[in-house]
Amino acid sequence: MADASGTRPPLVSHVSVGVTDVHRAGLFYDAVLATVGARRIMEHGAGIGYGRTFPEFWAAQPHDGRRAAAGNGTHVCFNAPDAAAVAAFHAAGLTAGGFDDGAPGPRPEYAPGYYAAFLRDPDGNKVEAMCWIASSDRA
């Protein structure tokens, strides 16, 4: 992990989603997060932490021992560098056992230049990749 001294910490330290099968979740998140420049940073028997230098996103079995369930209305959005990475995120997720929840494309109803794709992981958690594009781009 990187030493964060001298930097302002982000508002959110990390986000976790509950999964029923850590290995299966790892296959999915290894694929989709690589498209936005993240990788496995740490892992233990109950979960895997992903990030660029610090584990900002966790796919883990719930600490209370109960079955994982996707939260209605909950989703995690990952910053992508460009529209091609958003498309790669979506394609990688479908190949790795995820489900389409919104194909790559502009989302002008969110904001001008907002470009995103949505997936459900194998446990039903909703994840998104997004980037900003010029209003004339329709990648």
CSV table of C-alpha atoms in Angstrom, one decimal:
chain,number,residue,atom,x,y,z
A,1,MET,CA,0.0,0.0,0.0
A,2,ALA,CA,1.1,3.5,-0.7
A,3,ASP,CA,2.0,6.0,2.1
A,4,ALA,CA,-0.8,8.6,2.0
A,5,SER,CA,1.1,11.2,4.1
A,6,GLY,CA,0.8,14.6,2.7
A,7,THR,CA,-2.3,13.9,0.8
A,8,ARG,CA,-5.9,14.7,1.7
A,9,PRO,CA,-7.8,11.5,2.3
A,10,PRO,CA,-10.9,11.0,0.1
A,11,LEU,CA,-14.3,11.4,1.6
A,12,VAL,CA,-14.9,7.7,1.4
A,13,SER,CA,-12.2,5.3,2.6
A,14,HIS,CA,-13.6,2.2,1.0
A,15,VAL,CA,-16.8,0.5,-0.1
A,16,SER,CA,-17.8,-3.2,0.4
A,17,VAL,CA,-20.3,-5.4,-1.3
A,18,GLY,CA,-21.5,-8.7,0.1
A,19,VAL,CA,-20.8,-11.8,-1.9
A,20,THR,CA,-21.7,-15.4,-1.4
A,21,ASP,CA,-18.6,-16.9,-3.2
A,22,VAL,CA,-15.4,-15.0,-2.8
A,23,HIS,CA,-13.6,-17.0,-5.6
A,24,ARG,CA,-16.4,-16.3,-8.1
A,25,ALA,CA,-16.6,-12.7,-7.1
A,26,GLY,CA,-12.8,-12.5,-7.6
A,27,LEU,CA,-13.1,-13.7,-11.2
A,28,PHE,CA,-15.7,-11.0,-11.9
A,29,TYR,CA,-14.0,-8.1,-10.1
A,30,ASP,CA,-10.5,-9.0,-11.4
A,31,ALA,CA,-11.9,-8.7,-14.9
A,32,VAL,CA,-13.9,-5.5,-14.6
A,33,LEU,CA,-11.7,-3.5,-12.3
A,34,ALA,CA,-8.6,-4.1,-14.5
A,35,THR,CA,-10.4,-2.1,-17.2
A,36,VAL,CA,-10.4,1.0,-15.0
A,37,GLY,CA,-6.8,0.6,-13.7
A,38,ALA,CA,-7.5,-1.2,-10.4
A,39,ARG,CA,-6.1,-4.6,-9.1
A,40,ARG,CA,-6.2,-6.9,-6.1
A,41,ILE,CA,-4.4,-5.2,-3.3
A,42,MET,CA,-5.2,-7.6,-0.5
A,43,GLU,CA,-7.2,-10.6,0.2
A,44,HIS,CA,-8.1,-12.8,3.1
A,45,GLY,CA,-10.4,-15.8,3.4
A,46,ALA,CA,-13.6,-13.7,3.6
A,47,GLY,CA,-12.9,-11.0,1.0
A,48,ILE,CA,-10.8,-9.3,-1.6
A,49,GLY,CA,-9.7,-5.7,-1.6
A,50,TYR,CA,-9.2,-3.8,-4.9
A,51,GLY,CA,-7.7,-0.4,-5.7
A,52,ARG,CA,-4.9,1.4,-7.4
A,53,THR,CA,-2.6,1.7,-4.3
A,54,PHE,CA,-5.0,1.2,-1.4
A,55,PRO,CA,-8.0,-1.2,-1.1
A,56,GLU,CA,-10.9,1.1,-1.9
A,57,PHE,CA,-13.4,-1.5,-2.9
A,58,TRP,CA,-14.0,-4.9,-1.2
A,59,ALA,CA,-16.0,-7.9,-2.3
A,60,ALA,CA,-16.5,-9.9,0.9
A,61,GLN,CA,-18.7,-12.3,2.7
A,62,PRO,CA,-20.8,-10.4,5.3
A,63,HIS,CA,-19.1,-10.2,8.8
A,64,ASP,CA,-22.4,-11.3,10.5
A,65,GLY,CA,-22.2,-14.6,8.8
A,66,ARG,CA,-25.6,-14.2,7.1
A,67,ARG,CA,-26.2,-14.6,3.4
A,68,ALA,CA,-25.1,-11.7,1.2
A,69,ALA,CA,-27.9,-9.8,-0.6
A,70,ALA,CA,-27.7,-6.9,-3.0
A,71,GLY,CA,-29.0,-3.7,-1.7
A,72,ASN,CA,-32.0,-2.2,-3.5
A,73,GLY,CA,-31.0,1.2,-4.8
A,74,THR,CA,-27.3,0.7,-3.9
A,75,HIS,CA,-24.5,0.7,-6.4
A,76,VAL,CA,-20.9,1.5,-6.7
A,77,CYS,CA,-19.5,3.6,-9.6
A,78,PHE,CA,-15.9,3.3,-10.8
A,79,ASN,CA,-14.1,6.2,-12.7
A,80,ALA,CA,-13.0,5.1,-16.1
A,81,PRO,CA,-10.4,7.1,-18.1
A,82,ASP,CA,-12.5,7.1,-21.3
A,83,ALA,CA,-15.5,5.6,-23.2
A,84,ALA,CA,-13.4,2.7,-24.5
A,85,ALA,CA,-12.6,1.7,-20.8
A,86,VAL,CA,-16.4,1.9,-20.0
A,87,ALA,CA,-17.1,-0.5,-22.9
A,88,ALA,CA,-14.3,-2.8,-21.8
A,89,PHE,CA,-15.7,-2.8,-18.3
A,90,HIS,CA,-19.1,-3.9,-19.5
A,91,ALA,CA,-17.8,-6.5,-21.9
A,92,ALA,CA,-15.4,-8.0,-19.3
A,93,GLY,CA,-18.2,-8.2,-16.7
A,94,LEU,CA,-20.5,-10.0,-19.1
A,95,THR,CA,-17.7,-12.5,-20.0
A,96,ALA,CA,-16.9,-13.0,-16.3
A,97,GLY,CA,-20.4,-14.0,-15.2
A,98,GLY,CA,-22.1,-10.6,-14.7
A,99,PHE,CA,-25.4,-9.4,-16.1
A,100,ASP,CA,-26.2,-6.4,-18.2
A,101,ASP,CA,-27.9,-3.6,-16.3
A,102,GLY,CA,-27.3,-0.8,-18.9
A,103,ALA,CA,-25.2,-0.9,-22.0
A,104,PRO,CA,-22.3,1.6,-22.5
A,105,GLY,CA,-23.6,4.9,-23.7
A,106,PRO,CA,-24.2,8.6,-23.0
A,107,ARG,CA,-26.5,9.3,-20.1
A,108,PRO,CA,-27.6,12.9,-20.8
A,109,GLU,CA,-30.4,12.6,-18.2
A,110,TYR,CA,-27.6,12.4,-15.5
A,111,ALA,CA,-25.4,15.3,-16.9
A,112,PRO,CA,-24.1,16.5,-20.2
A,113,GLY,CA,-21.1,14.4,-21.2
A,114,TYR,CA,-21.8,11.6,-18.7
A,115,TYR,CA,-21.0,8.2,-20.3
A,116,ALA,CA,-21.6,5.0,-18.4
A,117,ALA,CA,-22.3,1.3,-18.3
A,118,PHE,CA,-24.0,-0.8,-15.6
A,119,LEU,CA,-23.6,-4.4,-14.6
A,120,ARG,CA,-24.9,-6.7,-11.9
A,121,ASP,CA,-22.2,-9.0,-10.4
A,122,PRO,CA,-23.0,-12.7,-10.0
A,123,ASP,CA,-24.6,-11.9,-6.6
A,124,GLY,CA,-26.7,-9.1,-8.0
A,125,ASN,CA,-24.7,-6.1,-6.8
A,126,LYS,CA,-25.0,-3.2,-9.1
A,127,VAL,CA,-21.7,-1.7,-10.4
A,128,GLU,CA,-21.1,1.1,-12.9
A,129,ALA,CA,-18.1,2.5,-14.8
A,130,MET,CA,-18.3,6.1,-16.0
A,131,CYS,CA,-16.3,8.8,-17.7
A,132,TRP,CA,-16.9,12.3,-19.0
A,133,ILE,CA,-17.0,12.8,-22.8
A,134,ALA,CA,-17.4,15.8,-25.0
A,135,SER,CA,-21.1,16.2,-25.9
A,136,SER,CA,-20.1,15.6,-29.6
A,137,ASP,CA,-18.6,12.1,-28.8
A,138,ARG,CA,-20.9,9.1,-29.1
A,139,ALA,CA,-18.3,6.3,-28.6
